[in-house]
Amino acid sequence: MSENRLLKYSKFIEIMYIAVILILILLNCSTAQVATCTDDANNNVDWFLVYKPPNVVSSNIIKSAVNPVWAQSARNVNDDNGHSIARTLAHFTANNGDIKVLAYSDDPPNLPPRNEKSKAKGVLLVHSGADDEAAWFVHTVPKFLAHLGGYSWPATETAKGHMFLCLSLSKANLNSVAKAIRYQEPYIYANNLPAALLNLHNELSNLVTGVEVRVTPFLEHAKFTTKAAANIEAFGKHTKSFADTRSKSICKGQYQLRKIASPMQFAGSQVSREADSAKWAVVDGKNTVCLTTNDYKVGEKKIPGAAVCLENAGLYNAFSTAAEFLFGLQNIVTLKDTLLDCWGVSTPL
């Protein structure tokens, strides 16, 4: 091959190489950037719950499906890739211009405990463009989820059991979610929600700017649906609700919840309540499961409270298996007094 032809061939190879690199860059940039719940396989899902038993980093997931059941997570919770939590929060732990975020916790990562009153912990993801996408992620883990700090699991929390709930939402429900969170008096440790978005959602703006709750009742009970129309009820209990007779009056009802014995069989594991920070309840007669970040102690009636409840028959059945371990009829309680009683508990689940 002549020197001239060899030079032309080398130039051709160089041009093709550059073209391939450009195509790969374009493909990467065009990958969908979504603000939704995502499962282990990176599929968008309407909702999921993940449970991590005490003393392990493995977990189980139950997600929206025709017949939802518990399944082993593909990866451990301390893996930064391939787990539903890491995938869902990928646009929170790393920068993404299209996905805006708000995160709150009484004990955020890389900071000392910030709020001794509220136990609320969670993240909001919102697509900043025209896509009608948002997600609400609620969890029970201290020192978890640093904004733009990469995904990292706090090793000190491995000894405890923890639970995680993710809901895929339409932006129309952001006000309902934000108002419920605001009544929980959260400490916001990360926020880049743009002014244009806040102008469209007044309650979201109130949450971000710290507008105080001044008008009774000091309880918020929001009802909305996920993207796929699963019924959600979100509760927020303000500190002032303890002394507010109107708040107490709206908390009375006839729902029955079960207090669960220890140890219990849950998601394939035998779990001691004492080692478990996952806080949940099943609501008899409503096919509903509730997750809260409070400890269900009598003293916590005077602090802000939160509960997020999801109605789904399959989910209810999966949780009811654990709730079958009862002490007796004296453990059936009705809704009364403060919102903690509305959730049907006065001792740990």
PDB file of C-alpha atoms in Angstrom, residues 32-319:
ATOM      1  CA  ALA A  32     -34.721   9.730  29.172  1.00  0.00           C
ATOM      2  CA  GLN A  33     -34.316  11.671  32.401  1.00  0.00           C
ATOM      3  CA  VAL A  34     -37.374  10.820  34.441  1.00  0.00           C
ATOM      4  CA  ALA A  35     -38.702  11.793  37.853  1.00  0.00           C
ATOM      5  CA  THR A  36     -40.462   8.526  38.648  1.00  0.00           C
ATOM      6  CA  CYS A  37     -40.008   5.486  40.852  1.00  0.00           C
ATOM      7  CA  THR A  38     -37.697   2.955  39.220  1.00  0.00           C
ATOM      8  CA  ASP A  39     -37.252  -0.738  39.983  1.00  0.00           C
ATOM      9  CA  ASP A  40     -34.058  -2.808  40.063  1.00  0.00           C
ATOM     10  CA  ALA A  41     -34.211  -3.372  36.295  1.00  0.00           C
ATOM     11  CA  ASN A  42     -34.513   0.390  35.674  1.00  0.00           C
ATOM     12  CA  ASN A  43     -38.181   0.122  34.684  1.00  0.00           C
ATOM     13  CA  ASN A  44     -40.495   2.948  35.681  1.00  0.00           C
ATOM     14  CA  VAL A  45     -43.066   1.749  38.222  1.00  0.00           C
ATOM     15  CA  ASP A  46     -46.094   3.370  39.828  1.00  0.00           C
ATOM     16  CA  TRP A  47     -44.970   2.575  43.371  1.00  0.00           C
ATOM     17  CA  PHE A  48     -42.700   0.346  45.384  1.00  0.00           C
ATOM     18  CA  LEU A  49     -41.868  -0.504  48.970  1.00  0.00           C
ATOM     19  CA  VAL A  50     -38.478  -1.853  49.988  1.00  0.00           C
ATOM     20  CA  TYR A  51     -37.775  -3.516  53.326  1.00  0.00           C
ATOM     21  CA  LYS A  52     -34.265  -4.052  54.698  1.00  0.00           C
ATOM     22  CA  PRO A  53     -34.219  -6.472  57.653  1.00  0.00           C
ATOM     23  CA  PRO A  54     -31.954  -5.850  60.668  1.00  0.00           C
ATOM     24  CA  ASN A  55     -28.256  -6.801  60.498  1.00  0.00           C
ATOM     25  CA  VAL A  56     -28.110  -7.284  56.714  1.00  0.00           C
ATOM     26  CA  VAL A  57     -27.764  -5.079  53.623  1.00  0.00           C
ATOM     27  CA  SER A  58     -29.950  -7.314  51.473  1.00  0.00           C
ATOM     28  CA  SER A  59     -33.540  -6.227  50.966  1.00  0.00           C
ATOM     29  CA  ASN A  60     -36.912  -7.202  49.552  1.00  0.00           C
ATOM     30  CA  ILE A  61     -39.113  -5.216  47.201  1.00  0.00           C
ATOM     31  CA  ILE A  62     -42.822  -5.231  46.479  1.00  0.00           C
ATOM     32  CA  LYS A  63     -43.957  -3.062  43.585  1.00  0.00           C
ATOM     33  CA  SER A  64     -46.980  -2.093  41.521  1.00  0.00           C
ATOM     34  CA  ALA A  65     -48.210  -5.068  39.499  1.00  0.00           C
ATOM     35  CA  VAL A  66     -51.376  -7.066  38.876  1.00  0.00           C
ATOM     36  CA  ASN A  67     -50.506  -9.333  41.814  1.00  0.00           C
ATOM     37  CA  PRO A  68     -47.763  -7.658  43.862  1.00  0.00           C
ATOM     38  CA  VAL A  69     -45.636  -9.966  46.031  1.00  0.00           C
ATOM     39  CA  TRP A  70     -42.383  -9.646  47.940  1.00  0.00           C
ATOM     40  CA  ALA A  71     -39.250 -10.476  45.949  1.00  0.00           C
ATOM     41  CA  GLN A  72     -35.546 -10.375  46.711  1.00  0.00           C
ATOM     42  CA  SER A  73     -33.931  -7.144  45.528  1.00  0.00           C
ATOM     43  CA  ALA A  74     -31.421  -7.598  42.714  1.00  0.00           C
ATOM     44  CA  ARG A  75     -28.696  -5.787  44.674  1.00  0.00           C
ATOM     45  CA  ASN A  76     -27.994  -4.810  48.272  1.00  0.00           C
ATOM     46  CA  VAL A  77     -29.018  -1.415  49.629  1.00  0.00           C
ATOM     47  CA  ASN A  78     -25.371  -0.364  49.889  1.00  0.00           C
ATOM     48  CA  ASP A  79     -24.796  -0.905  46.147  1.00  0.00           C
ATOM     49  CA  ASP A  80     -24.695   2.323  44.170  1.00  0.00           C
ATOM     50  CA  ASN A  81     -26.130   0.731  41.026  1.00  0.00           C
ATOM     51  CA  GLY A  82     -28.769  -1.862  40.235  1.00  0.00           C
ATOM     52  CA  HIS A  83     -30.946  -1.338  43.325  1.00  0.00           C
ATOM     53  CA  SER A  84     -34.353   0.337  43.055  1.00  0.00           C
ATOM     54  CA  ILE A  85     -33.428   2.988  45.625  1.00  0.00           C
ATOM     55  CA  ALA A  86     -30.131   3.920  43.968  1.00  0.00           C
ATOM     56  CA  ARG A  87     -31.781   3.964  40.532  1.00  0.00           C
ATOM     57  CA  THR A  88     -34.725   6.094  41.672  1.00  0.00           C
ATOM     58  CA  LEU A  89     -32.474   8.604  43.432  1.00  0.00           C
ATOM     59  CA  ALA A  90     -29.798   8.693  40.715  1.00  0.00           C
ATOM     60  CA  HIS A  91     -30.900  12.193  39.704  1.00  0.00           C
ATOM     61  CA  PHE A  92     -30.668  13.310  43.342  1.00  0.00           C
ATOM     62  CA  THR A  93     -27.251  11.931  44.231  1.00  0.00           C
ATOM     63  CA  ALA A  94     -25.809  13.203  40.921  1.00  0.00           C
ATOM     64  CA  ASN A  95     -26.601  16.393  39.043  1.00  0.00           C
ATOM     65  CA  ASN A  96     -29.323  16.335  36.392  1.00  0.00           C
ATOM     66  CA  GLY A  97     -30.527  19.581  34.886  1.00  0.00           C
ATOM     67  CA  ASP A  98     -34.009  18.267  34.109  1.00  0.00           C
ATOM     68  CA  ILE A  99     -34.782  16.806  37.540  1.00  0.00           C
ATOM     69  CA  LYS A 100     -35.237  19.224  40.441  1.00  0.00           C
ATOM     70  CA  VAL A 101     -35.287  18.056  44.035  1.00  0.00           C
ATOM     71  CA  LEU A 102     -36.254  18.790  47.604  1.00  0.00           C
ATOM     72  CA  ALA A 103     -35.002  16.644  50.500  1.00  0.00           C
ATOM     73  CA  TYR A 104     -35.832  16.753  54.194  1.00  0.00           C
ATOM     74  CA  SER A 105     -34.635  14.876  57.268  1.00  0.00           C
ATOM     75  CA  ASP A 106     -34.312  15.389  61.002  1.00  0.00           C
ATOM     76  CA  ASP A 107     -30.870  13.760  60.756  1.00  0.00           C
ATOM     77  CA  PRO A 108     -29.435  14.552  57.297  1.00  0.00           C
ATOM     78  CA  PRO A 109     -26.116  13.259  55.929  1.00  0.00           C
ATOM     79  CA  ASN A 110     -22.932  15.206  56.648  1.00  0.00           C
ATOM     80  CA  LEU A 111     -24.684  17.339  59.268  1.00  0.00           C
ATOM     81  CA  PRO A 112     -25.466  17.003  62.977  1.00  0.00           C
ATOM     82  CA  PRO A 113     -29.108  16.222  63.850  1.00  0.00           C
ATOM     83  CA  ARG A 114     -31.094  19.308  62.885  1.00  0.00           C
ATOM     84  CA  ASN A 115     -34.619  18.876  64.202  1.00  0.00           C
ATOM     85  CA  GLU A 116     -35.414  17.106  67.451  1.00  0.00           C
ATOM     86  CA  LYS A 117     -39.157  17.501  66.975  1.00  0.00           C
ATOM     87  CA  SER A 118     -39.903  16.100  63.529  1.00  0.00           C
ATOM     88  CA  LYS A 119     -38.880  12.613  62.421  1.00  0.00           C
ATOM     89  CA  ALA A 120     -39.884  13.207  58.781  1.00  0.00           C
ATOM     90  CA  LYS A 121     -37.473  11.953  56.114  1.00  0.00           C
ATOM     91  CA  GLY A 122     -37.971  12.013  52.361  1.00  0.00           C
ATOM     92  CA  VAL A 123     -37.177  13.327  48.893  1.00  0.00           C
ATOM     93  CA  LEU A 124     -39.292  14.976  46.204  1.00  0.00           C
ATOM     94  CA  LEU A 125     -38.246  14.620  42.560  1.00  0.00           C
ATOM     95  CA  VAL A 126     -39.881  16.884  39.960  1.00  0.00           C
ATOM     96  CA  HIS A 127     -39.265  17.095  36.217  1.00  0.00           C
ATOM     97  CA  SER A 128     -38.589  20.745  35.451  1.00  0.00           C
ATOM     98  CA  GLY A 129     -39.761  20.540  31.839  1.00  0.00           C
ATOM     99  CA  ALA A 130     -43.082  19.817  30.200  1.00  0.00           C
ATOM    100  CA  ASP A 131     -43.104  16.155  31.268  1.00  0.00           C
ATOM    101  CA  ASP A 132     -45.793  15.557  33.896  1.00  0.00           C
ATOM    102  CA  GLU A 133     -43.557  13.623  36.279  1.00  0.00           C
ATOM    103  CA  ALA A 134     -42.885  13.725  39.993  1.00  0.00           C
ATOM    104  CA  ALA A 135     -41.994  11.199  42.675  1.00  0.00           C
ATOM    105  CA  TRP A 136     -42.227  11.167  46.453  1.00  0.00           C
ATOM    106  CA  PHE A 137     -39.707   8.976  48.273  1.00  0.00           C
ATOM    107  CA  VAL A 138     -40.203   8.426  52.026  1.00  0.00           C
ATOM    108  CA  HIS A 139     -37.749   6.542  54.250  1.00  0.00           C
ATOM    109  CA  THR A 140     -36.712   5.893  57.858  1.00  0.00           C
ATOM    110  CA  VAL A 141     -32.888   6.052  57.611  1.00  0.00           C
ATOM    111  CA  PRO A 142     -30.788   8.696  59.434  1.00  0.00           C
ATOM    112  CA  LYS A 143     -27.743  10.138  57.618  1.00  0.00           C
ATOM    113  CA  PHE A 144     -29.042   8.880  54.274  1.00  0.00           C
ATOM    114  CA  LEU A 145     -29.028  10.394  50.767  1.00  0.00           C
ATOM    115  CA  ALA A 146     -26.554  13.221  50.371  1.00  0.00           C
ATOM    116  CA  HIS A 147     -27.533  15.603  47.583  1.00  0.00           C
ATOM    117  CA  LEU A 148     -24.950  15.484  44.769  1.00  0.00           C
ATOM    118  CA  GLY A 149     -22.709  13.439  47.035  1.00  0.00           C
ATOM    119  CA  GLY A 150     -23.041  10.115  45.264  1.00  0.00           C
ATOM    120  CA  TYR A 151     -25.076   7.217  46.577  1.00  0.00           C
ATOM    121  CA  SER A 152     -23.835   5.988  49.947  1.00  0.00           C
ATOM    122  CA  TRP A 153     -25.390   3.759  52.595  1.00  0.00           C
ATOM    123  CA  PRO A 154     -24.722   4.702  56.264  1.00  0.00           C
ATOM    124  CA  ALA A 155     -23.084   1.579  57.702  1.00  0.00           C
ATOM    125  CA  THR A 156     -24.284   2.443  61.208  1.00  0.00           C
ATOM    126  CA  GLU A 157     -27.866   1.770  60.073  1.00  0.00           C
ATOM    127  CA  THR A 158     -27.253  -1.783  58.878  1.00  0.00           C
ATOM    128  CA  ALA A 159     -28.080  -3.131  62.341  1.00  0.00           C
ATOM    129  CA  LYS A 160     -31.605  -1.720  62.127  1.00  0.00           C
ATOM    130  CA  GLY A 161     -34.502  -2.694  59.912  1.00  0.00           C
ATOM    131  CA  HIS A 162     -35.633   0.078  57.557  1.00  0.00           C
ATOM    132  CA  MET A 163     -38.419   0.720  55.077  1.00  0.00           C
ATOM    133  CA  PHE A 164     -38.654   2.838  51.929  1.00  0.00           C
ATOM    134  CA  LEU A 165     -41.726   3.939  49.977  1.00  0.00           C
ATOM    135  CA  CYS A 166     -41.772   5.528  46.525  1.00  0.00           C
ATOM    136  CA  LEU A 167     -44.825   6.968  44.745  1.00  0.00           C
ATOM    137  CA  SER A 168     -44.905   8.161  41.112  1.00  0.00           C
ATOM    138  CA  LEU A 169     -47.140  11.218  40.820  1.00  0.00           C
ATOM    139  CA  SER A 170     -48.515  13.828  38.492  1.00  0.00           C
ATOM    140  CA  LYS A 171     -47.449  17.407  39.163  1.00  0.00           C
ATOM    141  CA  ALA A 172     -51.070  18.246  39.943  1.00  0.00           C
ATOM    142  CA  ASN A 173     -50.608  16.441  43.277  1.00  0.00           C
ATOM    143  CA  LEU A 174     -47.531  18.392  44.372  1.00  0.00           C
ATOM    144  CA  ASN A 175     -49.599  20.796  46.481  1.00  0.00           C
ATOM    145  CA  SER A 176     -51.235  17.921  48.370  1.00  0.00           C
ATOM    146  CA  VAL A 177     -47.885  16.280  49.064  1.00  0.00           C
ATOM    147  CA  ALA A 178     -46.190  19.550  50.016  1.00  0.00           C
ATOM    148  CA  LYS A 179     -48.939  20.523  52.449  1.00  0.00           C
ATOM    149  CA  ALA A 180     -48.792  17.157  54.207  1.00  0.00           C
ATOM    150  CA  ILE A 181     -45.005  17.490  54.511  1.00  0.00           C
ATOM    151  CA  ARG A 182     -45.285  21.083  55.781  1.00  0.00           C
ATOM    152  CA  TYR A 183     -47.479  19.988  58.700  1.00  0.00           C
ATOM    153  CA  GLN A 184     -44.694  17.574  59.682  1.00  0.00           C
ATOM    154  CA  GLU A 185     -42.370  20.559  60.329  1.00  0.00           C
ATOM    155  CA  PRO A 186     -39.447  19.058  58.392  1.00  0.00           C
ATOM    156  CA  TYR A 187     -35.869  20.246  58.147  1.00  0.00           C
ATOM    157  CA  ILE A 188     -35.109  20.822  54.450  1.00  0.00           C
ATOM    158  CA  TYR A 189     -31.448  20.093  53.730  1.00  0.00           C
ATOM    159  CA  ALA A 190     -31.484  20.185  49.913  1.00  0.00           C
ATOM    160  CA  ASN A 191     -33.608  22.182  47.494  1.00  0.00           C
ATOM    161  CA  ASN A 192     -33.177  23.431  43.942  1.00  0.00           C
ATOM    162  CA  LEU A 193     -36.833  23.742  42.932  1.00  0.00           C
ATOM    163  CA  PRO A 194     -37.036  26.668  40.486  1.00  0.00           C
ATOM    164  CA  ALA A 195     -39.141  29.765  41.108  1.00  0.00           C
ATOM    165  CA  ALA A 196     -41.247  29.017  38.030  1.00  0.00           C
ATOM    166  CA  LEU A 197     -42.336  25.711  39.569  1.00  0.00           C
ATOM    167  CA  LEU A 198     -43.011  27.246  42.986  1.00  0.00           C
ATOM    168  CA  ASN A 199     -45.171  29.933  41.381  1.00  0.00           C
ATOM    169  CA  LEU A 200     -47.410  27.187  39.987  1.00  0.00           C
ATOM    170  CA  HIS A 201     -47.729  25.292  43.280  1.00  0.00           C
ATOM    171  CA  ASN A 202     -48.491  27.525  46.250  1.00  0.00           C
ATOM    172  CA  GLU A 203     -48.195  24.825  48.926  1.00  0.00           C
ATOM    173  CA  LEU A 204     -44.846  23.766  47.518  1.00  0.00           C
ATOM    174  CA  SER A 205     -43.734  27.378  47.801  1.00  0.00           C
ATOM    175  CA  ASN A 206     -45.012  27.519  51.400  1.00  0.00           C
ATOM    176  CA  LEU A 207     -42.992  24.406  52.226  1.00  0.00           C
ATOM    177  CA  VAL A 208     -39.786  25.776  50.702  1.00  0.00           C
ATOM    178  CA  THR A 209     -40.083  29.233  52.263  1.00  0.00           C
ATOM    179  CA  GLY A 210     -41.055  27.902  55.695  1.00  0.00           C
ATOM    180  CA  VAL A 211     -44.500  29.475  55.973  1.00  0.00           C
ATOM    181  CA  GLU A 212     -45.815  28.562  59.429  1.00  0.00           C
ATOM    182  CA  VAL A 213     -49.064  26.710  60.013  1.00  0.00           C
ATOM    183  CA  ARG A 214     -51.190  29.119  62.056  1.00  0.00           C
ATOM    184  CA  VAL A 215     -54.801  28.077  61.459  1.00  0.00           C
ATOM    185  CA  THR A 216     -56.645  25.115  62.998  1.00  0.00           C
ATOM    186  CA  PRO A 217     -57.005  22.248  62.542  1.00  0.00           C
ATOM    187  CA  PHE A 218     -53.302  21.508  62.894  1.00  0.00           C
ATOM    188  CA  LEU A 219     -53.720  18.222  61.073  1.00  0.00           C
ATOM    189  CA  GLU A 220     -53.521  17.684  57.325  1.00  0.00           C
ATOM    190  CA  HIS A 221     -55.219  14.723  55.677  1.00  0.00           C
ATOM    191  CA  ALA A 222     -54.611  14.714  51.927  1.00  0.00           C
ATOM    192  CA  LYS A 223     -56.149  12.284  49.454  1.00  0.00           C
ATOM    193  CA  PHE A 224     -54.765  11.855  45.946  1.00  0.00           C
ATOM    194  CA  THR A 225     -53.703   9.163  43.490  1.00  0.00           C
ATOM    195  CA  THR A 226     -50.507   7.930  41.889  1.00  0.00           C
ATOM    196  CA  LYS A 227     -49.909   8.177  38.143  1.00  0.00           C
ATOM    197  CA  ALA A 228     -51.685   4.830  37.696  1.00  0.00           C
ATOM    198  CA  ALA A 229     -54.570   5.820  40.003  1.00  0.00           C
ATOM    199  CA  ALA A 230     -53.618   3.981  43.208  1.00  0.00           C
ATOM    200  CA  ASN A 231     -55.343   5.662  46.165  1.00  0.00           C
ATOM    201  CA  ILE A 232     -53.023   7.498  48.557  1.00  0.00           C
ATOM    202  CA  GLU A 233     -53.744   9.174  51.889  1.00  0.00           C
ATOM    203  CA  ALA A 234     -51.069  11.372  53.437  1.00  0.00           C
ATOM    204  CA  PHE A 235     -51.244  12.683  56.988  1.00  0.00           C
ATOM    205  CA  GLY A 236     -49.315  15.492  58.600  1.00  0.00           C
ATOM    206  CA  LYS A 237     -49.612  16.260  62.324  1.00  0.00           C
ATOM    207  CA  HIS A 238     -48.318  19.602  63.573  1.00  0.00           C
ATOM    208  CA  THR A 239     -46.931  20.095  67.084  1.00  0.00           C
ATOM    209  CA  LYS A 240     -49.866  22.361  67.931  1.00  0.00           C
ATOM    210  CA  SER A 241     -52.390  19.609  67.219  1.00  0.00           C
ATOM    211  CA  PHE A 242     -51.864  18.077  70.664  1.00  0.00           C
ATOM    212  CA  ALA A 243     -53.585  21.021  72.372  1.00  0.00           C
ATOM    213  CA  ASP A 244     -56.109  21.698  69.606  1.00  0.00           C
ATOM    214  CA  THR A 245     -59.604  20.324  70.313  1.00  0.00           C
ATOM    215  CA  ARG A 246     -60.679  20.699  66.696  1.00  0.00           C
ATOM    216  CA  SER A 247     -57.771  18.562  65.540  1.00  0.00           C
ATOM    217  CA  LYS A 248     -58.737  15.889  68.052  1.00  0.00           C
ATOM    218  CA  SER A 249     -62.344  15.880  66.934  1.00  0.00           C
ATOM    219  CA  ILE A 250     -61.533  15.069  63.307  1.00  0.00           C
ATOM    220  CA  CYS A 251     -59.397  12.104  64.376  1.00  0.00           C
ATOM    221  CA  LYS A 252     -62.205   9.958  65.689  1.00  0.00           C
ATOM    222  CA  GLY A 253     -63.344   6.964  63.701  1.00  0.00           C
ATOM    223  CA  GLN A 254     -63.941   3.243  63.510  1.00  0.00           C
ATOM    224  CA  TYR A 255     -60.976   1.920  61.568  1.00  0.00           C
ATOM    225  CA  GLN A 256     -59.160  -0.981  63.196  1.00  0.00           C
ATOM    226  CA  LEU A 257     -55.432  -1.594  63.046  1.00  0.00           C
ATOM    227  CA  ARG A 258     -53.376  -4.429  64.446  1.00  0.00           C
ATOM    228  CA  LYS A 259     -50.497  -4.258  66.864  1.00  0.00           C
ATOM    229  CA  ILE A 260     -47.944  -6.861  65.920  1.00  0.00           C
ATOM    230  CA  ALA A 261     -46.196  -9.278  68.255  1.00  0.00           C
ATOM    231  CA  SER A 262     -42.449  -9.783  68.359  1.00  0.00           C
ATOM    232  CA  PRO A 263     -40.719 -11.577  66.736  1.00  0.00           C
ATOM    233  CA  MET A 264     -42.697 -11.441  63.507  1.00  0.00           C
ATOM    234  CA  GLN A 265     -42.283 -13.064  60.116  1.00  0.00           C
ATOM    235  CA  PHE A 266     -41.997 -10.297  57.552  1.00  0.00           C
ATOM    236  CA  ALA A 267     -40.870 -10.318  53.910  1.00  0.00           C
ATOM    237  CA  GLY A 268     -39.255 -13.705  54.412  1.00  0.00           C
ATOM    238  CA  SER A 269     -37.351 -12.740  57.577  1.00  0.00           C
ATOM    239  CA  GLN A 270     -37.930 -13.182  61.300  1.00  0.00           C
ATOM    240  CA  VAL A 271     -37.771  -9.682  62.722  1.00  0.00           C
ATOM    241  CA  SER A 272     -37.633  -8.359  66.269  1.00  0.00           C
ATOM    242  CA  ARG A 273     -39.577  -5.133  66.709  1.00  0.00           C
ATOM    243  CA  GLU A 274     -36.857  -3.810  68.996  1.00  0.00           C
ATOM    244  CA  ALA A 275     -34.278  -3.977  66.181  1.00  0.00           C
ATOM    245  CA  ASP A 276     -36.617  -2.600  63.547  1.00  0.00           C
ATOM    246  CA  SER A 277     -36.901   1.071  62.561  1.00  0.00           C
ATOM    247  CA  ALA A 278     -39.454   0.273  59.849  1.00  0.00           C
ATOM    248  CA  LYS A 279     -42.743   1.684  61.068  1.00  0.00           C
ATOM    249  CA  TRP A 280     -45.914   0.496  59.369  1.00  0.00           C
ATOM    250  CA  ALA A 281     -49.500  -0.553  59.975  1.00  0.00           C
ATOM    251  CA  VAL A 282     -52.252  -2.379  58.120  1.00  0.00           C
ATOM    252  CA  VAL A 283     -55.783  -0.960  58.149  1.00  0.00           C
ATOM    253  CA  ASP A 284     -58.394  -3.696  58.413  1.00  0.00           C
ATOM    254  CA  GLY A 285     -61.320  -3.354  56.047  1.00  0.00           C
ATOM    255  CA  LYS A 286     -59.572  -0.884  53.749  1.00  0.00           C
ATOM    256  CA  ASN A 287     -56.849  -2.968  52.020  1.00  0.00           C
ATOM    257  CA  THR A 288     -54.451  -0.254  53.114  1.00  0.00           C
ATOM    258  CA  VAL A 289     -50.857  -0.199  54.351  1.00  0.00           C
ATOM    259  CA  CYS A 290     -49.377   2.866  56.056  1.00  0.00           C
ATOM    260  CA  LEU A 291     -45.743   3.873  56.500  1.00  0.00           C
ATOM    261  CA  THR A 292     -44.714   6.454  59.076  1.00  0.00           C
ATOM    262  CA  THR A 293     -41.425   7.865  60.316  1.00  0.00           C
ATOM    263  CA  ASN A 294     -42.590   8.193  63.942  1.00  0.00           C
ATOM    264  CA  ASP A 295     -41.827   5.786  66.773  1.00  0.00           C
ATOM    265  CA  TYR A 296     -45.400   5.296  68.074  1.00  0.00           C
ATOM    266  CA  LYS A 297     -44.386   6.217  71.619  1.00  0.00           C
ATOM    267  CA  VAL A 298     -46.735   8.043  73.973  1.00  0.00           C
ATOM    268  CA  GLY A 299     -44.278  10.930  74.266  1.00  0.00           C
ATOM    269  CA  GLU A 300     -44.353  11.440  70.498  1.00  0.00           C
ATOM    270  CA  LYS A 301     -47.984  12.525  70.587  1.00  0.00           C
ATOM    271  CA  LYS A 302     -46.600  15.999  71.257  1.00  0.00           C
ATOM    272  CA  ILE A 303     -44.243  16.112  68.263  1.00  0.00           C
ATOM    273  CA  PRO A 304     -44.975  16.392  64.532  1.00  0.00           C
ATOM    274  CA  GLY A 305     -46.128  13.187  62.886  1.00  0.00           C
ATOM    275  CA  ALA A 306     -46.467  11.721  59.424  1.00  0.00           C
ATOM    276  CA  ALA A 307     -48.060   8.778  57.697  1.00  0.00           C
ATOM    277  CA  VAL A 308     -48.411   7.815  54.038  1.00  0.00           C
ATOM    278  CA  CYS A 309     -51.021   5.172  53.251  1.00  0.00           C
ATOM    279  CA  LEU A 310     -51.369   3.161  50.033  1.00  0.00           C
ATOM    280  CA  GLU A 311     -54.501   1.202  49.147  1.00  0.00           C
ATOM    281  CA  ASN A 312     -53.815  -2.045  47.290  1.00  0.00           C
ATOM    282  CA  ALA A 313     -55.254  -5.491  48.016  1.00  0.00           C
ATOM    283  CA  GLY A 314     -52.089  -7.388  47.096  1.00  0.00           C
ATOM    284  CA  LEU A 315     -49.913  -5.093  49.191  1.00  0.00           C
ATOM    285  CA  TYR A 316     -52.318  -5.403  52.113  1.00  0.00           C
ATOM    286  CA  ASN A 317     -52.240  -9.198  51.916  1.00  0.00           C
ATOM    287  CA  ALA A 318     -48.439  -9.221  51.826  1.00  0.00           C
ATOM    288  CA  PHE A 319     -48.225  -7.119  54.987  1.00  0.00           C
TER     289      PHE A 319
END
